[in-house]
Coordinates of C-alpha atoms in Angstrom, one line a residue:
M191 CA -15.8 -9.7 4.5
G192 CA -12.5 -7.8 4.0
R193 CA -12.3 -4.3 2.5
L194 CA -9.7 -3.5 -0.2
I195 CA -7.7 -0.5 1.0
Y196 CA -5.4 1.6 -1.2
A197 CA -2.9 3.3 1.0
A198 CA 0.1 5.4 0.0
N199 CA 2.5 8.3 0.8
I200 CA 2.0 10.9 -1.9
S201 CA 3.4 14.3 -2.7
L202 CA 1.0 17.3 -2.4
D203 CA 0.7 17.4 -6.2
G204 CA -0.3 13.7 -6.3
Y205 CA 2.7 11.6 -7.1
L206 CA 4.1 8.4 -5.5
E207 CA 7.5 9.1 -6.8
D208 CA 9.2 11.9 -8.7
E209 CA 10.3 11.8 -12.3
T210 CA 13.6 10.1 -11.4
G211 CA 11.7 7.4 -9.4
A212 CA 12.8 8.8 -6.1
F213 CA 10.5 8.8 -3.1
D214 CA 13.0 9.8 -0.4
W215 CA 10.8 12.8 0.3
S216 CA 8.2 10.4 1.9
V217 CA 10.5 8.7 4.4
P218 CA 8.4 8.5 7.5
T219 CA 9.2 9.9 10.9
E220 CA 8.7 7.6 13.9
Q221 CA 5.3 9.1 14.4
V222 CA 4.2 8.4 10.8
H223 CA 5.8 4.9 11.0
A224 CA 3.6 4.2 14.1
F225 CA 0.5 5.3 12.1
W226 CA 1.5 2.9 9.3
N227 CA 2.1 0.1 11.8
E228 CA -1.4 0.5 13.2
H229 CA -2.8 0.6 9.7
E230 CA -1.0 -2.5 8.6
R231 CA -2.0 -4.6 11.6
R232 CA -5.5 -4.8 10.2
I233 CA -4.3 -6.2 6.8
G234 CA -4.4 -9.9 6.2
T235 CA -3.3 -9.9 2.5
S236 CA -1.3 -7.4 0.5
L237 CA -1.7 -7.2 -3.2
Y238 CA 1.4 -5.8 -5.0
G239 CA 2.5 -5.1 -8.5
R240 CA 6.1 -6.3 -9.2
L241 CA 7.8 -3.0 -8.7
M242 CA 6.1 -2.3 -5.3
Y243 CA 6.9 -5.9 -4.2
E244 CA 10.5 -5.4 -5.1
T245 CA 10.5 -2.2 -3.1
M246 CA 8.8 -3.7 -0.1
R247 CA 10.7 -7.0 0.1
V248 CA 13.5 -5.2 2.0
W249 CA 11.3 -5.8 5.1
E250 CA 12.1 -9.5 4.9
D251 CA 15.7 -9.0 5.9
D252 CA 16.9 -8.2 9.4
D253 CA 20.5 -7.2 8.6
W254 CA 19.7 -3.5 8.0
L255 CA 17.2 -3.2 10.9
T256 CA 19.7 -3.7 13.8
D257 CA 20.2 0.1 14.4
E258 CA 16.7 1.1 13.5
P259 CA 14.2 2.4 16.1
P260 CA 11.7 -0.2 17.5
V261 CA 8.8 1.2 15.5
V262 CA 10.7 0.4 12.3
R263 CA 11.6 -3.1 13.4
E264 CA 8.0 -3.6 14.5
Y265 CA 6.8 -2.7 10.9
A266 CA 9.1 -5.5 9.6
D267 CA 7.4 -8.0 11.9
I268 CA 3.9 -6.8 10.8
W269 CA 4.9 -7.0 7.1
R270 CA 6.3 -10.5 7.4
D271 CA 3.1 -11.7 9.1
T272 CA 1.0 -10.6 6.1
D273 CA 0.1 -12.8 3.1
K274 CA 1.3 -11.3 -0.1
I275 CA 0.2 -11.7 -3.7
V276 CA 2.4 -10.3 -6.4
Y277 CA 1.0 -9.7 -9.9
S278 CA 3.7 -10.1 -12.5
T279 CA 4.3 -11.6 -15.9
T280 CA 8.1 -11.3 -15.5
L281 CA 8.9 -12.3 -11.9
H282 CA 9.8 -16.0 -11.8
E283 CA 10.1 -16.5 -8.1
V284 CA 9.6 -14.7 -4.8
S285 CA 12.2 -14.1 -2.2
T286 CA 9.8 -13.6 0.8
A287 CA 7.7 -15.9 2.9
R288 CA 3.9 -16.0 2.7
T289 CA 4.1 -14.8 -0.9
R290 CA 2.7 -16.1 -4.2
I291 CA 2.8 -14.9 -7.8
E292 CA -0.3 -14.4 -10.0
R293 CA 0.4 -13.8 -13.7
Q294 CA -2.6 -11.5 -14.2
F295 CA -4.9 -9.3 -12.2
D296 CA -8.4 -11.0 -12.3
P297 CA -11.0 -8.7 -10.8
E298 CA -13.4 -11.6 -10.0
T299 CA -10.7 -13.5 -8.1
V300 CA -10.0 -10.3 -6.1
R301 CA -13.7 -9.8 -5.4
R302 CA -13.9 -13.4 -4.1
L303 CA -10.8 -12.9 -2.0
K304 CA -12.5 -9.9 -0.4
E305 CA -15.7 -11.8 0.2
T306 CA -13.9 -14.7 1.9
S307 CA -11.3 -12.7 3.9
E308 CA -11.7 -12.2 7.6
R309 CA -9.3 -9.3 7.5
D310 CA -8.8 -6.3 5.3
L311 CA -6.6 -6.4 2.2
S312 CA -4.3 -3.7 0.9
I313 CA -3.2 -2.9 -2.7
G314 CA 0.1 -1.3 -3.5
G315 CA 1.7 -0.2 -6.7
A316 CA 0.2 2.4 -9.1
G317 CA -0.5 0.1 -12.0
I318 CA -2.2 -2.7 -10.1
A319 CA -4.1 -0.1 -7.9
A320 CA -5.4 1.6 -11.1
E321 CA -6.8 -1.8 -12.2
A322 CA -8.6 -2.2 -8.9
F323 CA -10.0 1.3 -9.1
R324 CA -11.2 0.8 -12.6
H325 CA -13.0 -2.4 -11.6
G326 CA -14.7 -0.8 -8.6
L327 CA -12.8 -3.0 -6.1
V328 CA -11.3 -0.3 -3.8
D329 CA -13.3 0.3 -0.7
E330 CA -11.1 2.8 1.1
C331 CA -8.3 5.2 0.4
V332 CA -5.7 6.1 3.0
L333 CA -3.4 8.8 1.7
L334 CA -0.6 10.5 3.6
L335 CA 0.1 13.9 1.9
C336 CA 3.7 14.8 2.2
P337 CA 4.5 18.5 2.3
V338 CA 6.4 18.5 -1.0
I339 CA 5.7 19.3 -4.6
V340 CA 7.7 17.1 -7.0
G341 CA 6.4 18.5 -10.3
G342 CA 5.8 15.1 -12.0
G343 CA 6.5 11.4 -11.8
K344 CA 4.2 8.4 -11.1
P345 CA 0.7 9.5 -10.3
A346 CA -0.8 8.1 -7.1
L347 CA -4.3 7.9 -8.5
P348 CA -5.5 6.6 -11.8
R349 CA -6.5 9.0 -14.6
G350 CA -9.9 8.6 -16.2
V351 CA -11.6 7.1 -13.1
R352 CA -14.4 8.9 -11.2
L353 CA -15.0 7.7 -7.7
D354 CA -17.1 9.6 -5.1
L355 CA -15.5 9.5 -1.6
E356 CA -16.8 10.0 1.9
L357 CA -14.3 11.4 4.5
L358 CA -13.8 8.9 7.3
G359 CA -10.9 10.5 9.1
Q360 CA -8.1 13.0 8.9
G361 CA -5.1 14.1 10.9
R362 CA -1.8 15.9 11.0
F363 CA 1.6 14.8 12.0
D364 CA 4.4 16.9 13.6
N365 CA 6.4 16.8 10.4
G366 CA 3.6 18.5 8.4
V367 CA 2.3 15.3 6.8
V368 CA -1.5 15.2 6.6
Y369 CA -3.5 12.0 6.4
V370 CA -6.9 11.6 4.9
R371 CA -9.0 8.4 5.0
H372 CA -12.0 8.0 2.6
A373 CA -14.6 5.4 1.9
A374 CA -15.3 4.8 -1.8
S375 CA -18.8 5.0 -3.1
H376 CA -19.4 2.6 -5.9
R377 CA -22.3 3.4 -8.2

């Protein structure tokens, strides 16, 4: 059975992006990228909202990767090797391999996907992740807290949801980013 993992880079005040939609403050160093590579190796299927998918599909292209460090090129290979489901009512086609569109987020379908998956699943995008949290589907949170306060923007975690967490791991990177990994307790 696979676990559904919500993983994100967030500002210290809890945002995925600032009020202008920027998240350049969370660009990973090679050390942080290596952490994400190891994390993503365990993922068999990634669930995305449309906006997160549109952000992530840059990894499908090799053109811009030529001068990037090996750890960045390695992430592209890992990402391409993962199945992807995009939840969108407006996206008509996908531009990446191993990707399909679902028109609506169905909690029971995701629950069955978890039950039948041999590998873990990830969920990305604030809106779609909030739905998974509300339906008690998230098994684990992996958050990288970036040493920046952005003062507002897109919240990383849903409002109005209570979820007890158990600390599974923590660490610090040379650039001041701190990671925390928690298991979710569903009541």
